[in-house]
Short mmCIF file of C-alpha atoms in Angstrom, two decimals:
data_model
loop_
_atom_site.label_atom_id
_atom_site.label_comp_id
_atom_site.label_asym_id
_atom_site.label_seq_id
_atom_site.Cartn_x
_atom_site.Cartn_y
_atom_site.Cartn_z
CA UNK A 1 0.00 0.00 0.00
CA UNK A 2 1.48 3.35 -1.06
CA UNK A 3 1.45 6.52 1.05
CA UNK A 4 -1.48 8.12 -0.77
CA UNK A 5 -3.65 5.01 -0.35
CA UNK A 6 -2.75 4.93 3.34
CA UNK A 7 -3.69 8.60 3.67
CA UNK A 8 -7.06 7.92 2.06
CA UNK A 9 -7.74 5.12 4.52
CA UNK A 10 -6.82 7.19 7.56
CA UNK A 11 -8.99 10.20 6.68
CA UNK A 12 -12.17 8.38 5.63
CA UNK A 13 -14.98 8.21 8.20
CA UNK A 14 -14.78 9.52 11.76
CA UNK A 15 -12.57 8.72 14.73
CA UNK A 16 -15.21 8.53 17.41
CA UNK A 17 -13.93 8.99 20.99
CA UNK A 18 -16.44 9.18 23.81
CA UNK A 19 -15.68 12.32 25.88
CA UNK A 20 -17.89 13.29 28.76
CA UNK A 21 -19.30 16.72 27.98
CA UNK A 22 -20.53 17.91 31.31
CA UNK A 23 -20.71 15.60 34.28
CA UNK A 24 -22.56 14.93 36.37
CA UNK A 25 -25.77 16.60 35.20
CA UNK A 26 -28.91 15.56 37.09
CA UNK A 27 -31.99 17.36 35.87
CA UNK A 28 -34.29 16.85 38.81
CA UNK A 29 -34.25 16.65 42.61
CA UNK A 30 -31.70 14.46 44.33
CA UNK A 31 -33.81 12.95 47.12
CA UNK A 32 -34.39 9.16 47.12
CA UNK A 33 -37.00 7.99 44.55
CA UNK A 34 -36.81 11.30 42.69
CA UNK A 35 -36.57 10.87 38.91
CA UNK A 36 -33.35 12.09 37.36
CA UNK A 37 -33.02 13.03 33.70
CA UNK A 38 -29.38 12.12 33.36
CA UNK A 39 -30.38 10.53 30.06
CA UNK A 40 -30.27 13.88 28.30
CA UNK A 41 -26.51 13.61 28.59
CA UNK A 42 -26.08 9.90 27.97
CA UNK A 43 -28.03 10.05 24.70
CA UNK A 44 -26.41 13.16 23.29
CA UNK A 45 -22.84 12.85 24.52
CA UNK A 46 -21.99 10.32 21.83
CA UNK A 47 -23.20 12.68 19.10
CA UNK A 48 -21.37 15.70 20.50
CA UNK A 49 -18.18 13.68 20.94
CA UNK A 50 -18.58 12.25 17.44
CA UNK A 51 -18.64 15.76 15.94
CA UNK A 52 -15.68 16.83 18.06
CA UNK A 53 -13.70 13.87 16.86
CA UNK A 54 -14.55 14.50 13.23
CA UNK A 55 -12.14 17.38 13.76
CA UNK A 56 -9.45 15.06 15.09
CA UNK A 57 -10.00 12.64 12.22
CA UNK A 58 -9.07 15.34 9.71
CA UNK A 59 -6.31 16.78 11.88
CA UNK A 60 -4.53 13.44 12.18
CA UNK A 61 -4.10 13.04 8.46
CA UNK A 62 -0.38 12.83 7.63
CA UNK A 63 -0.85 14.59 4.28
CA UNK A 64 -2.18 18.04 3.46
CA UNK A 65 -5.90 18.54 4.05
CA UNK A 66 -6.26 20.76 0.99
CA UNK A 67 -7.38 17.79 -1.12
CA UNK A 68 -10.50 17.28 0.99
CA UNK A 69 -13.83 17.47 -0.80
CA UNK A 70 -15.67 20.79 -0.52
CA UNK A 71 -18.70 19.08 1.00
CA UNK A 72 -18.84 15.96 3.13
CA UNK A 73 -22.04 14.42 4.45
CA UNK A 74 -22.49 11.64 6.96
CA UNK A 75 -25.54 9.80 8.33
CA UNK A 76 -24.91 8.18 11.73
CA UNK A 77 -26.53 5.51 13.91
CA UNK A 78 -25.57 5.36 17.58
CA UNK A 79 -26.34 3.58 20.83
CA UNK A 80 -25.10 4.26 24.36
CA UNK A 81 -25.20 2.70 27.81
CA UNK A 82 -24.48 4.58 31.05
CA UNK A 83 -24.40 3.32 34.64
CA UNK A 84 -24.08 5.07 38.01
CA UNK A 85 -24.01 3.20 41.32
CA UNK A 86 -25.97 4.35 44.37
CA UNK A 87 -23.89 6.28 46.90
CA UNK A 88 -25.65 7.31 50.13
CA UNK A 89 -22.86 9.61 51.35
CA UNK A 90 -23.09 11.69 48.16
CA UNK A 91 -26.92 11.45 48.05
CA UNK A 92 -26.83 9.91 44.57
CA UNK A 93 -29.37 7.37 43.33
CA UNK A 94 -28.10 4.55 41.19
CA UNK A 95 -29.33 4.40 37.60
CA UNK A 96 -28.62 2.90 34.22
CA UNK A 97 -29.57 4.33 30.85
CA UNK A 98 -29.99 2.76 27.43
CA UNK A 99 -30.35 5.09 24.46
CA UNK A 100 -30.06 5.17 20.71
CA UNK A 101 -30.71 7.45 17.78
CA UNK A 102 -29.96 8.63 14.28
CA UNK A 103 -28.47 11.82 12.86
CA UNK A 104 -27.08 13.55 9.81
CA UNK A 105 -24.05 15.84 9.50
CA UNK A 106 -22.87 18.09 6.66
CA UNK A 107 -19.44 19.81 6.49
CA UNK A 108 -18.03 22.49 4.20
CA UNK A 109 -14.25 22.76 3.79
CA UNK A 110 -13.02 26.23 2.80
CA UNK A 111 -10.05 26.51 0.44
CA UNK A 112 -7.74 28.86 2.36
CA UNK A 113 -4.08 29.15 3.28
CA UNK A 114 -4.84 27.28 6.52
CA UNK A 115 -4.27 23.55 6.66
CA UNK A 116 -7.95 23.13 7.50
CA UNK A 117 -10.90 25.50 7.89
CA UNK A 118 -14.28 23.83 8.07
CA UNK A 119 -17.79 24.63 9.25
CA UNK A 120 -20.58 22.17 9.67
CA UNK A 121 -23.93 21.41 11.20
CA UNK A 122 -26.55 18.74 11.59
CA UNK A 123 -29.50 17.34 13.48
CA UNK A 124 -30.13 14.23 15.57
CA UNK A 125 -33.04 12.39 17.16
CA UNK A 126 -32.63 10.03 20.10
CA UNK A 127 -34.69 7.98 22.56
CA UNK A 128 -33.61 6.78 25.98
CA UNK A 129 -34.89 4.60 28.81
CA UNK A 130 -33.61 5.15 32.35
CA UNK A 131 -34.04 2.91 35.41
CA UNK A 132 -33.43 4.77 38.67
CA UNK A 133 -32.72 2.83 41.88
CA UNK A 134 -34.98 -0.27 41.83
CA UNK A 135 -38.35 0.81 40.45
CA UNK A 136 -38.39 4.39 39.09
CA UNK A 137 -38.16 4.98 35.35
CA UNK A 138 -37.77 7.83 32.89
CA UNK A 139 -38.45 7.65 29.12
CA UNK A 140 -37.30 10.55 26.98
CA UNK A 141 -37.15 11.73 23.38
CA UNK A 142 -34.51 14.25 22.30
CA UNK A 143 -34.14 16.51 19.29
CA UNK A 144 -30.90 18.37 18.71
CA UNK A 145 -29.52 20.87 16.23
CA UNK A 146 -25.82 21.62 16.22
CA UNK A 147 -23.12 23.64 14.53
CA UNK A 148 -19.34 23.64 14.62
CA UNK A 149 -16.19 25.22 13.19
CA UNK A 150 -12.60 24.02 13.13
CA UNK A 151 -9.28 25.61 12.18
CA UNK A 152 -5.90 23.86 11.90
CA UNK A 153 -2.46 25.29 11.08
CA UNK A 154 0.96 23.65 11.53
CA UNK A 155 -0.47 21.11 13.98
CA UNK A 156 -2.24 23.69 16.19
CA UNK A 157 -6.04 23.60 16.24
CA UNK A 158 -8.99 25.62 17.47
CA UNK A 159 -12.45 24.09 17.58
CA UNK A 160 -15.90 25.49 18.47
CA UNK A 161 -19.02 23.43 19.08
CA UNK A 162 -22.59 24.65 19.75
CA UNK A 163 -25.79 22.66 20.26
CA UNK A 164 -29.42 23.20 21.21
CA UNK A 165 -31.47 20.30 22.60
CA UNK A 166 -35.19 19.88 23.32
CA UNK A 167 -36.43 16.92 25.38
CA UNK A 168 -39.83 15.40 26.13
CA UNK A 169 -39.97 13.02 29.11
CA UNK A 170 -42.34 10.70 30.95
CA UNK A 171 -41.46 9.69 34.51
CA UNK A 172 -42.75 6.97 36.84
CA UNK A 173 -42.02 7.11 40.58
CA UNK A 174 -42.91 4.16 42.79
CA UNK A 175 -44.40 4.96 46.21
CA UNK A 176 -42.61 2.95 48.87
CA UNK A 177 -44.81 0.43 50.73
CA UNK A 178 -47.69 0.68 48.24
CA UNK A 179 -48.59 -0.35 44.71
CA UNK A 180 -49.13 3.29 43.70
CA UNK A 181 -47.09 4.97 41.00
CA UNK A 182 -46.71 8.73 40.52
CA UNK A 183 -46.70 9.65 36.81
CA UNK A 184 -45.70 12.91 35.13
CA UNK A 185 -44.72 14.48 31.83
CA UNK A 186 -42.34 17.39 31.39
CA UNK A 187 -40.14 19.17 28.88
CA UNK A 188 -36.53 20.22 29.01
CA UNK A 189 -34.07 22.30 27.01
CA UNK A 190 -30.29 22.59 26.96
CA UNK A 191 -27.72 24.81 25.29
CA UNK A 192 -24.14 23.58 25.16
CA UNK A 193 -20.96 25.24 23.88
CA UNK A 194 -17.34 24.19 23.94
CA UNK A 195 -14.04 25.74 22.82
CA UNK A 196 -10.98 23.53 22.57
CA UNK A 197 -7.36 24.23 21.61
CA UNK A 198 -4.38 21.93 21.28
CA UNK A 199 -1.51 20.62 19.21
CA UNK A 200 -0.81 17.40 17.31
CA UNK A 201 2.53 15.67 17.13
CA UNK A 202 2.80 12.65 14.86
CA UNK A 203 5.60 10.09 14.77
CA UNK A 204 5.06 7.35 12.19
CA UNK A 205 1.74 5.67 13.13
CA UNK A 206 1.52 7.34 16.57
CA UNK A 207 -0.30 10.61 17.27
CA UNK A 208 -0.05 12.63 20.52
CA UNK A 209 -2.72 15.31 21.07
CA UNK A 210 -2.54 17.44 24.24
CA UNK A 211 -5.49 19.83 24.51
CA UNK A 212 -7.35 22.25 26.77
CA UNK A 213 -11.05 23.10 26.70
CA UNK A 214 -13.67 25.37 28.20
CA UNK A 215 -17.37 24.43 28.39
CA UNK A 216 -20.55 26.39 29.04
CA UNK A 217 -23.96 24.77 29.48
CA UNK A 218 -27.45 26.05 30.30
CA UNK A 219 -30.33 23.76 31.29
CA UNK A 220 -34.02 24.42 31.78
CA UNK A 221 -36.69 21.98 32.92
CA UNK A 222 -40.43 22.72 32.99
CA UNK A 223 -42.57 22.24 36.07
CA UNK A 224 -44.86 19.23 36.38
CA UNK A 225 -47.68 17.76 38.46
CA UNK A 226 -47.71 14.06 39.23
CA UNK A 227 -50.85 11.93 38.97
CA UNK A 228 -51.80 8.43 40.08
CA UNK A 229 -50.41 8.41 43.63
CA UNK A 230 -53.23 10.12 45.59
CA UNK A 231 -51.82 12.15 48.50
CA UNK A 232 -48.25 11.21 47.51
CA UNK A 233 -48.42 13.12 44.21
CA UNK A 234 -45.83 15.91 44.01
CA UNK A 235 -45.83 19.27 42.27
CA UNK A 236 -42.40 20.16 40.95
CA UNK A 237 -41.44 23.72 40.03
CA UNK A 238 -39.61 24.67 36.86
CA UNK A 239 -35.88 25.25 37.27
CA UNK A 240 -32.81 26.36 35.36
CA UNK A 241 -29.06 26.09 35.85
CA UNK A 242 -25.81 27.23 34.26
CA UNK A 243 -22.47 25.45 34.34
CA UNK A 244 -18.87 26.26 33.43
CA UNK A 245 -16.11 23.69 33.25
CA UNK A 246 -12.43 23.74 32.25
CA UNK A 247 -10.50 20.69 31.10
CA UNK A 248 -6.93 19.70 30.30
CA UNK A 249 -5.50 16.39 29.15
CA UNK A 250 -4.55 14.48 26.06
CA UNK A 251 -4.99 11.55 23.68
CA UNK A 252 -2.59 8.97 22.29
CA UNK A 253 -3.65 7.39 19.02
CA UNK A 254 -2.29 4.49 16.99
CA UNK A 255 -3.43 4.79 13.36
CA UNK A 256 -3.51 1.87 10.94
CA UNK A 257 -5.32 1.58 7.57
CA UNK A 258 -8.08 -0.71 8.87
CA UNK A 259 -8.06 -0.03 12.64
CA UNK A 260 -7.52 3.06 14.81
CA UNK A 261 -7.12 2.87 18.59
CA UNK A 262 -7.05 5.65 21.16
CA UNK A 263 -6.52 6.08 24.90
CA UNK A 264 -7.20 9.39 26.66
CA UNK A 265 -7.10 11.05 30.06
CA UNK A 266 -8.62 14.41 31.04
CA UNK A 267 -8.75 16.37 34.28
CA UNK A 268 -11.96 18.43 34.49
CA UNK A 269 -12.70 21.21 36.96
CA UNK A 270 -16.24 22.46 37.63
CA UNK A 271 -16.10 26.25 37.94
CA UNK A 272 -19.89 26.37 38.30
CA UNK A 273 -22.01 23.23 38.77
CA UNK A 274 -25.07 22.89 36.49
CA UNK A 275 -27.38 21.19 39.03
CA UNK A 276 -31.05 22.03 38.79
CA UNK A 277 -32.73 22.73 42.12
CA UNK A 278 -36.54 22.59 41.76
CA UNK A 279 -38.88 22.85 44.75
CA UNK A 280 -41.22 19.96 45.65
CA UNK A 281 -44.63 20.15 47.33
CA UNK A 282 -47.35 17.56 47.94
CA UNK A 283 -50.16 18.39 45.50
CA UNK A 284 -52.97 17.60 47.97
CA UNK A 285 -51.72 19.64 50.94
CA UNK A 286 -49.14 22.05 49.55
CA UNK A 287 -46.67 20.82 52.18
CA UNK A 288 -43.01 20.97 51.08
CA UNK A 289 -41.15 17.77 50.31
CA UNK A 290 -37.65 17.76 51.82
CA UNK A 291 -34.93 17.10 49.25
CA UNK A 292 -31.36 17.10 50.46
CA UNK A 293 -28.70 18.50 48.12
CA UNK A 294 -26.42 16.23 46.14
CA UNK A 295 -22.81 16.27 47.29
CA UNK A 296 -21.28 17.38 43.99
CA UNK A 297 -17.53 17.97 44.16
CA UNK A 298 -15.61 20.06 41.65
CA UNK A 299 -12.80 17.76 40.49
CA UNK A 300 -13.32 15.12 37.79
CA UNK A 301 -11.07 12.56 36.12
CA UNK A 302 -12.13 11.01 32.82
CA UNK A 303 -10.26 7.96 31.46
CA UNK A 304 -11.22 6.27 28.23
CA UNK A 305 -10.35 4.16 25.22
CA UNK A 306 -11.83 3.53 21.77
CA UNK A 307 -11.40 1.11 18.88
CA UNK A 308 -12.50 1.94 15.33
CA UNK A 309 -12.72 -0.65 12.56
CA UNK A 310 -13.18 0.15 8.86
CA UNK A 311 -15.51 -2.40 7.29
CA UNK A 312 -14.67 -0.65 4.02
CA UNK A 313 -13.18 2.77 3.27
CA UNK A 314 -16.53 4.60 3.62
CA UNK A 315 -18.08 2.51 6.44
CA UNK A 316 -16.77 2.25 10.00
CA UNK A 317 -17.86 0.83 13.35
CA UNK A 318 -16.51 2.22 16.64
CA UNK A 319 -16.71 0.91 20.19
CA UNK A 320 -15.91 3.21 23.11
CA UNK A 321 -15.61 2.93 26.89
CA UNK A 322 -15.18 5.80 29.38
CA UNK A 323 -14.86 5.89 33.14
CA UNK A 324 -15.58 9.10 35.04
CA UNK A 325 -14.74 9.52 38.71
CA UNK A 326 -15.60 12.48 40.93
CA UNK A 327 -14.77 13.11 44.54
CA UNK A 328 -17.16 11.91 47.21
CA UNK A 329 -18.94 8.99 45.67
CA UNK A 330 -19.65 9.83 42.03
CA UNK A 331 -18.41 7.34 39.46
CA UNK A 332 -19.80 6.60 36.03
CA UNK A 333 -19.30 3.87 33.44
CA UNK A 334 -20.15 4.70 29.83
CA UNK A 335 -20.12 2.42 26.79
CA UNK A 336 -21.03 3.36 23.22
CA UNK A 337 -21.29 1.80 19.77
CA UNK A 338 -21.54 3.93 16.63
CA UNK A 339 -21.72 3.24 12.89
CA UNK A 340 -20.82 5.93 10.31
CA UNK A 341 -21.13 6.03 6.55
CA UNK A 342 -19.14 8.78 4.81
CA UNK A 343 -19.96 10.04 1.33
#
């Protein structure tokens, strides 16, 4: 295989690496048996990370990027699984989330003096099912629009990512000691932005990518009134939250024509935690429902690995695993599988 053929192999498709975007994000109260909408992150993280790593895929090409097509389009199919164990000391309920969806991305590559200057956008739709503790559930649908830009010159890169998400959820909360179930429907919205800078250093088939990033996120969740649980029904107020996070770390990649592997490690620091804090009252009496605050520490460590296999030059399958640990009880296991077709 000559150098040009190898270059074509290494730039086709997308190197998908599963980065946690903003963690942890719990979109409801943190008391026991309170439904949490952590699924809004589990479902959409894979898409956001996939777009981010489209940048890396082009940046890691050993040859000039000026021969890229003007337009590149890519339908995607994805599935994710996320698990969090119960931790009483941190006031965190255990949960696991299964989600999947479809999306479509379109890029435009400008012909400039830069090695790479691209803009792109797309839309995705996802569904998720969440089991909280032993008997509570949350089912959600998500719609997302997104946009991004990426500049590369002499190995240095600057990337910008923006997304807007709308969610529609149905929750079921079991009432302890009874057969009653409290049911509710509510909507949510999220805006996410991320700026990342870094440098690439390639030696033969190895690529080292140190990088730093800054995130901003805004969440809003509508109020809701539960039904079906008589005097145990709760009224939950609407709530909103903003978060800011800084990150620093790096990736090591080994690039082959048919398979690409990556390991990564990032330290993340919450400058402002995006935890929603709604108020709870019993619908029948108006009495407040006590909900103790989650113990959410500021320091995070994200470790991960991914393996991408090219079925053919325009079709790839990627498996990803990430482990997130926070101080005082918060750990998270995330697995993802994604298929991409580039044309």
